[in-house]
Amino acid sequence: MAFPAGFGWGASTAAYQVEGGWDADGKGPSVWDTFTHQGGERVFQNQTGDVACGSYTLWEEDLKCIKQLGLTHYRFSLSWSRLLPDGTTGFINQKGKYYYNKIIDDLLTNGVIPIVTLYHFDLPQALEDKGGWLSEAIIESFDKYARFCFSMFGDRVKQWITINEPNILAIMAYDLGVFPPGVPHFGTGGYQAAHNLIKAHARSWHSYDSFFRKEQKGMVSLGIFAGWAEPADTNSVSDQEAAKRAIAFCLDFFAKPIFIDGDYPEVVKSQIAFMSKKQGYPSSRLPKFTEEEKRMIKGTADFFAVQYYTSRLVKYQENKKEVGFLQDVELQVFPDPSWKRLDWVYVVPWGIRKLLKYIKDTYNNPVIYITENGFPQGDPASLDDTQRWEYFRQTFQELFKAIQLDKVNLKLYCAWSLLDNFEWTRGYSSRFGLFHVDFEDPARPRVPYTSAKEYAKIIRNNGLKESL
């Protein structure tokens, strides 16, 4: 099962989840610093990313892990407030710039291609104080930050992700309020944030296109989280429609405006308008794009970056009056009882193949990068994660089928994650790393799981040894 020549094998991390050094060398506070320091059990055991994997001072150790795997690509994110402590270019933190320059240069010296995410959930607190993603002012702030990064690092970085999982951020942070700033706005905040996230991404893409692309010759996209949804009862029309809605509200909500026509899917617009009317709102809770904005948003991605972990069965469930993003979709999601479970991830490798085929068919056969996919280690005490590796192996089989049988234009796979790290509200209780990190040891030693050794073989062979 050899993958196509030149296929990319990577691993991903994110600044807040691995760096630590939360206030080192002039870094400004991010919303996650504020949120975790407030306590209140919003994060598992009130854990924080203050030290995390210590990657801010232990980058050389991370580089050893990257070289040990033989990665062709490494995806990491920039901490906005490490570079620009108050979120603006009024003050540039030179030590932050030095840190990321070193990572980029070291990767290139070792033949590894950097994929850089501008923003991975860790908004500078100074910008959250001005309204964060609920405020239209954020669009300008993000665009200026993006231009700063393109100008500082774009001579060497050719693959950019503007925003990581905007769909997850909008729901978790601004609808449910379980991510910082921690204030729920059921049924309104998520849509307002999503609206601004889409416009901010589009603006920064145009900035790259107008001012940097000709000289730097790079590519820009955004990383969309997507699960696969299957109707619980394949003979039920209402379940089939609910499964379509699930994909529309998760994936197409962001992908259709950006890849197709600058506007939300019709089913999303009609469903939210219908629910809003039922709840007595004078108009839809979903903001509208102007015609000018639609033109600005359409076609603002150079490849399709998707992040898949799991799938669900979906059943129609009528919602009478409850207001909320999840309630608007009018469905119930649950796993098939036969699916194996690791933490929140139900193991459904065939879901990724279906998702890739859907993206190919819906979005004009784009070049696809899987920028995250992975499984948590079931037994954190053991480095032998043979069972977890089996799920990775099954996933690679499905990717091979997607490329060979479905003719999906998949060019890159990035495992989440290079290291065990701070998994947001789960803290350190959930371990997705290819390398085990001992969070009790101040030296934060990195030791490979069995999965790391096996993944290195896949990379060396550019695929699996067995045939289809």
XYZ file of C-alpha atoms in Angstrom:
468
model
C 0.000 0.000 0.000
C 2.466 2.620 -1.176
C 1.046 6.139 -1.068
C 1.652 8.453 -4.061
C 5.213 9.742 -4.452
C 5.667 12.982 -2.549
C 2.832 12.296 -0.092
C 3.317 14.336 3.077
C 3.549 12.730 6.523
C 3.335 15.170 9.413
C 2.377 15.780 13.009
C 0.717 18.790 14.598
C 0.887 20.830 17.806
C -0.482 24.195 18.957
C 1.209 26.993 20.878
C -0.844 27.115 24.080
C -0.991 23.325 24.290
C 2.776 22.740 24.236
C 4.830 25.892 24.748
C 4.418 26.878 28.401
C 6.393 30.027 29.196
C 3.033 31.730 29.580
C 4.538 35.050 30.712
C 8.183 34.501 29.704
C 10.258 37.085 27.844
C 7.510 39.675 27.388
C 4.675 37.425 26.214
C 1.246 38.985 26.788
C -1.638 37.020 28.326
C -3.957 35.035 26.076
C -7.567 34.159 26.864
C -6.445 30.669 27.900
C -4.021 32.120 30.447
C -6.844 34.161 31.958
C -9.404 31.341 31.782
C -7.211 28.668 33.382
C -5.973 31.026 36.100
C -9.552 31.761 37.161
C -9.997 28.146 38.321
C -13.519 26.994 39.080
C -13.010 23.457 37.700
C -13.697 24.581 34.133
C -10.570 22.627 33.214
C -9.837 19.113 34.510
C -8.335 19.475 38.016
C -7.841 23.216 37.367
C -4.802 22.375 35.234
C -3.170 25.108 33.107
C -0.845 25.475 30.142
C 1.575 27.612 32.176
C 4.357 25.059 31.602
C 2.682 22.409 29.410
C 5.409 20.508 27.480
C 7.859 23.351 28.041
C 8.398 23.647 24.291
C 9.261 27.343 24.608
C 12.570 26.315 26.197
C 12.717 22.702 24.954
C 12.297 23.193 21.205
C 15.477 21.167 20.553
C 13.797 18.178 22.259
C 10.759 18.557 19.986
C 13.061 18.701 16.977
C 14.647 15.397 18.064
C 11.162 13.823 18.115
C 10.404 15.218 14.641
C 13.686 13.816 13.279
C 13.154 10.465 14.999
C 9.826 10.098 13.178
C 11.263 11.271 9.870
C 8.395 13.714 9.342
C 8.192 15.503 6.011
C 5.935 18.231 7.497
C 5.450 19.767 10.942
C 2.395 21.855 11.735
C 2.606 24.248 14.668
C 0.887 27.471 15.661
C 2.151 30.922 16.518
C 1.111 32.427 19.833
C -0.407 35.762 18.788
C 0.284 37.281 22.222
C 3.877 35.980 22.289
C 4.572 37.947 19.103
C 2.262 40.912 19.757
C 1.594 41.084 23.527
C -1.451 43.371 23.239
C -2.575 41.850 19.942
C -1.481 44.851 17.871
C 1.702 45.680 15.981
C 2.166 48.691 18.308
C 4.702 46.587 20.190
C 6.520 43.602 18.705
C 8.106 41.102 21.094
C 11.509 40.356 19.543
C 12.072 37.259 21.712
C 8.845 35.762 20.362
C 9.963 36.498 16.822
C 13.339 34.885 17.526
C 11.669 31.739 18.909
C 9.516 31.138 15.830
C 12.321 32.048 13.429
C 14.452 29.399 15.103
C 11.724 26.738 14.765
C 11.203 27.547 11.084
C 14.928 27.648 10.309
C 15.668 24.435 12.209
C 12.853 22.609 10.412
C 14.066 23.711 6.997
C 17.686 22.845 7.861
C 16.454 19.326 8.619
C 14.380 19.013 5.456
C 11.020 19.397 7.213
C 8.342 21.642 5.690
C 6.675 23.976 8.213
C 2.885 24.391 8.126
C 2.073 27.397 10.270
C -1.247 28.149 11.940
C -1.716 31.833 12.724
C -4.376 31.362 15.373
C -5.214 28.220 17.365
C -7.783 29.338 20.016
C -5.384 31.552 22.041
C -6.632 35.091 21.392
C -4.657 37.870 23.112
C -6.616 38.836 26.230
C -6.304 42.520 25.217
C -8.434 41.798 22.127
C -10.950 39.687 24.042
C -11.381 42.676 26.353
C -12.539 44.641 23.302
C -15.197 42.057 22.412
C -13.105 39.250 20.907
C -14.710 37.387 18.024
C -18.117 38.894 18.815
C -16.828 42.295 17.681
C -16.348 43.242 14.033
C -13.190 45.104 15.057
C -11.468 41.709 15.341
C -11.460 41.367 11.537
C -9.065 44.288 11.136
C -6.939 43.128 14.108
C -6.598 39.637 12.653
C -5.745 40.939 9.199
C -2.965 43.152 10.601
C -1.603 40.233 12.631
C -1.703 37.968 9.558
C 0.142 40.541 7.441
C 2.748 40.880 10.176
C 3.314 37.089 10.173
C 3.380 36.843 6.371
C 6.002 39.604 6.248
C 8.125 38.141 9.093
C 8.046 34.450 8.192
C 6.569 34.106 4.688
C 9.945 34.125 2.956
C 10.356 30.596 4.394
C 6.805 29.450 5.270
C 4.819 28.420 2.193
C 1.818 26.709 3.809
C -0.421 28.704 6.111
C -3.544 27.914 8.113
C -5.215 31.156 9.165
C -7.621 29.848 11.797
C -7.780 26.449 13.460
C -11.245 24.871 13.711
C -13.314 28.066 13.576
C -16.450 25.924 13.897
C -15.321 24.437 17.218
C -14.143 27.817 18.498
C -17.443 29.535 17.655
C -19.553 26.887 19.419
C -17.351 26.125 22.425
C -16.263 29.696 23.202
C -19.164 31.884 22.139
C -22.271 29.684 22.116
C -21.761 27.182 24.960
C -19.163 29.257 26.815
C -17.077 26.245 27.878
C -13.931 27.715 26.262
C -12.718 31.215 27.122
C -14.028 33.811 27.610
C -16.408 31.371 29.338
C -19.651 33.292 28.809
C -22.465 31.448 27.011
C -24.558 33.213 24.359
C -26.892 30.373 23.405
C -28.120 30.531 19.824
C -26.547 33.906 19.001
C -22.875 34.185 20.028
C -21.673 31.207 18.002
C -23.202 32.590 14.806
C -21.841 36.093 15.385
C -18.344 34.721 16.072
C -18.508 32.416 13.029
C -19.539 35.362 10.841
C -16.510 37.365 11.963
C -14.165 34.360 11.743
C -15.126 33.779 8.105
C -14.648 37.456 7.229
C -11.319 37.630 9.092
C -10.035 34.568 7.246
C -11.128 35.979 3.888
C -9.549 39.378 4.567
C -6.216 37.791 5.496
C -6.315 35.541 2.397
C -6.799 38.634 0.224
C -3.939 40.369 2.014
C -1.693 37.409 1.195
C -2.972 37.319 -2.371
C -2.468 41.052 -2.945
C 0.774 41.748 -1.095
C 2.732 38.520 -0.595
C 1.791 35.722 -2.985
C 3.704 36.971 -6.018
C 7.001 37.055 -4.163
C 6.495 34.307 -1.561
C 4.508 31.826 -3.704
C 2.792 30.195 -0.740
C -0.689 28.827 -0.039
C -3.298 29.864 2.526
C -6.338 28.031 3.885
C -8.124 27.404 7.196
C -8.478 24.171 9.195
C -12.069 22.962 9.511
C -13.082 20.330 12.059
C -15.433 17.702 10.641
C -16.848 14.420 11.814
C -18.885 12.119 9.627
C -22.632 11.688 10.249
C -24.638 8.597 9.307
C -28.445 8.363 9.643
C -29.335 6.162 12.625
C -32.115 4.575 10.572
C -31.070 4.426 6.931
C -34.716 3.934 5.901
C -35.919 7.035 7.739
C -36.154 10.162 5.575
C -36.105 12.415 8.657
C -32.897 10.725 9.897
C -31.322 11.067 6.442
C -32.175 14.788 6.404
C -30.839 15.163 9.965
C -27.506 13.585 8.924
C -27.256 16.023 5.997
C -27.994 18.902 8.371
C -25.291 17.690 10.754
C -22.668 17.895 7.982
C -24.050 21.215 6.714
C -23.901 22.854 10.156
C -20.434 21.478 10.944
C -18.425 21.436 7.713
C -20.377 23.271 5.007
C -21.187 26.228 7.286
C -17.564 27.356 6.776
C -16.566 25.495 3.617
C -19.399 26.582 1.316
C -18.877 30.343 1.768
C -15.110 30.003 1.345
C -14.892 27.381 -1.402
C -18.113 27.871 -3.382
C -20.120 31.087 -3.340
C -19.467 33.309 -0.326
C -22.656 32.346 1.509
C -23.950 29.852 4.067
C -25.650 26.616 2.936
C -29.363 27.035 2.143
C -30.336 24.361 4.689
C -28.448 26.257 7.414
C -30.111 29.574 6.553
C -33.618 28.086 6.317
C -33.261 25.965 9.467
C -32.040 28.845 11.668
C -34.685 31.198 10.224
C -37.358 28.553 10.922
C -36.190 27.996 14.516
C -35.807 31.742 15.156
C -39.375 32.386 13.986
C -40.692 29.524 16.120
C -38.980 31.130 19.134
C -40.492 34.566 18.508
C -37.404 36.317 17.131
C -38.260 39.143 14.685
C -35.605 37.847 12.248
C -33.116 34.999 11.890
C -30.425 34.719 14.562
C -27.906 34.012 11.774
C -26.281 37.228 10.484
C -26.371 37.853 6.722
C -23.444 38.543 4.418
C -23.811 41.536 2.096
C -23.327 40.933 -1.633
C -19.953 42.679 -1.388
C -18.913 40.408 1.509
C -19.967 37.316 -0.448
C -17.690 38.360 -3.307
C -14.879 38.999 -0.805
C -15.308 35.570 0.877
C -15.771 33.370 -2.197
C -12.684 31.430 -3.322
C -10.427 32.343 -0.395
C -8.587 29.030 0.101
C -5.752 27.429 -1.842
C -6.277 23.897 -0.492
C -8.835 22.137 1.727
C -7.568 21.501 5.278
C -9.751 19.185 7.351
C -9.430 17.731 10.852
C -11.205 14.429 11.521
C -11.434 12.398 14.709
C -14.689 10.501 14.835
C -18.191 9.856 13.478
C -21.684 9.659 14.933
C -25.091 8.242 14.150
C -27.745 10.914 13.794
C -31.452 10.836 14.555
C -34.011 13.571 13.965
C -35.220 15.188 17.175
C -37.733 18.002 17.064
C -36.824 21.081 19.067
C -39.810 23.017 20.353
C -38.428 26.227 21.811
C -34.884 25.729 23.131
C -32.387 28.273 21.835
C -28.863 27.125 20.980
C -26.634 26.114 18.079
C -27.014 22.378 18.756
C -30.768 22.723 19.234
C -31.110 24.545 15.901
C -29.883 21.489 14.018
C -32.775 19.390 15.456
C -30.985 16.121 15.928
C -29.627 13.682 18.434
C -26.119 12.238 17.997
C -24.837 8.988 19.467
C -22.315 6.248 18.695
C -23.039 2.808 17.331
C -22.761 0.435 20.338
C -20.199 -1.663 18.413
C -17.710 1.216 18.043
C -14.643 1.102 20.255
C -14.086 4.160 22.435
C -10.941 5.981 23.549
C -11.902 8.941 25.757
C -14.268 11.108 23.605
C -13.150 9.495 20.337
C -15.189 6.624 18.955
C -13.024 4.700 16.515
C -14.608 4.916 13.055
C -11.818 4.768 10.451
C -14.251 4.346 7.517
C -15.785 7.721 8.455
C -12.692 9.539 7.240
C -12.964 7.929 3.796
C -16.626 8.945 3.496
C -15.768 12.473 4.597
C -12.952 12.777 2.034
C -15.246 11.523 -0.738
C -17.900 14.044 0.329
C -15.349 16.896 0.190
C -14.162 15.748 -3.240
C -17.705 15.602 -4.639
C -19.005 18.783 -2.986
C -16.006 21.070 -3.391
C -14.785 20.403 -6.930
C -12.115 17.837 -6.120
C -9.750 20.125 -4.181
C -6.256 19.307 -2.955
C -6.919 18.036 0.586
C -4.654 18.168 3.637
C -5.624 16.264 6.772
C -4.136 18.681 9.296
C -5.230 16.692 12.366
C -6.317 13.143 13.081
C -5.564 10.923 16.022
C -6.598 8.873 19.025
C -5.938 9.262 22.740
C -3.843 6.635 24.469
C -6.145 4.401 26.520
C -3.625 3.611 29.257
C -1.507 6.690 30.082
C 0.805 4.586 32.255
C 1.913 2.403 29.346
C 4.156 3.255 26.410
C 2.871 0.178 24.600
C -0.180 1.525 22.761
C -0.474 -1.360 20.293
C -4.278 -1.076 20.296
C -4.142 2.629 19.456
C -1.670 1.920 16.684
C -4.125 -0.571 15.196
C -6.646 2.280 14.839
C -4.028 4.426 13.109
C -3.255 1.507 10.765
C -6.942 1.081 9.911
C -7.128 4.826 9.225
C -4.193 4.646 6.799
C -5.936 1.770 4.995
C -9.009 3.982 4.547
C -6.886 6.895 3.309
C -5.238 4.583 0.780
C -8.690 3.480 -0.468
C -9.796 7.127 -0.694
C -6.770 7.934 -2.883
C -6.774 4.783 -5.026
C -10.462 3.902 -5.345
C -12.261 7.218 -4.817
C -9.553 9.274 -6.557
C -9.474 11.808 -3.721
C -6.702 14.370 -4.145
C -5.192 13.857 -0.683
C -1.642 15.177 -0.373
C -0.859 15.286 3.359
C -1.635 13.552 6.636
C -0.777 15.120 10.017
C -1.208 13.104 13.197
C -2.464 14.860 16.305
C -0.228 15.174 18.098
C 3.560 15.109 18.158
C 3.446 15.270 21.987
C 1.059 14.570 24.823
C -0.141 18.058 25.692
C -2.706 20.309 27.356
C -5.954 19.124 25.735
C -8.041 22.219 26.491
C -10.730 21.552 29.123
C -9.473 17.970 29.506
C -6.122 19.276 30.720
C -3.475 16.541 30.765
C -5.972 13.713 31.306
C -6.230 13.018 27.567
C -3.015 11.905 25.824
C -2.921 12.186 22.034
C 0.872 12.316 21.649
C 3.050 10.075 19.549
C 5.567 10.875 22.294
C 4.742 10.457 25.966
C 5.482 13.508 28.111
C 5.965 13.143 31.877
C 4.188 16.234 33.249
C 5.377 15.448 36.787
C 9.040 15.726 35.791
C 10.341 19.319 35.475
C 12.529 18.204 32.539
C 9.358 17.070 30.671
C 11.103 14.084 29.030
C 9.672 12.914 25.685
C 9.590 9.137 25.181
C 8.142 7.457 22.069
C 5.020 5.342 22.342
C 4.883 2.203 20.189
C 2.770 4.332 17.798
C 5.705 6.680 17.190
C 7.972 3.802 16.205
C 5.319 2.335 13.911
C 4.476 5.727 12.362
C 8.188 6.206 11.591
C 8.077 2.923 9.602
C 5.020 4.107 7.641
C 6.857 7.332 6.787
C 10.000 5.449 5.791
C 7.995 3.125 3.506
C 5.597 5.880 2.349
C 2.706 3.623 3.310
C 1.755 0.261 4.744
C 3.568 -2.956 3.874
C 0.393 -4.990 3.251
C -1.671 -4.790 0.043
C -5.267 -3.556 -0.249
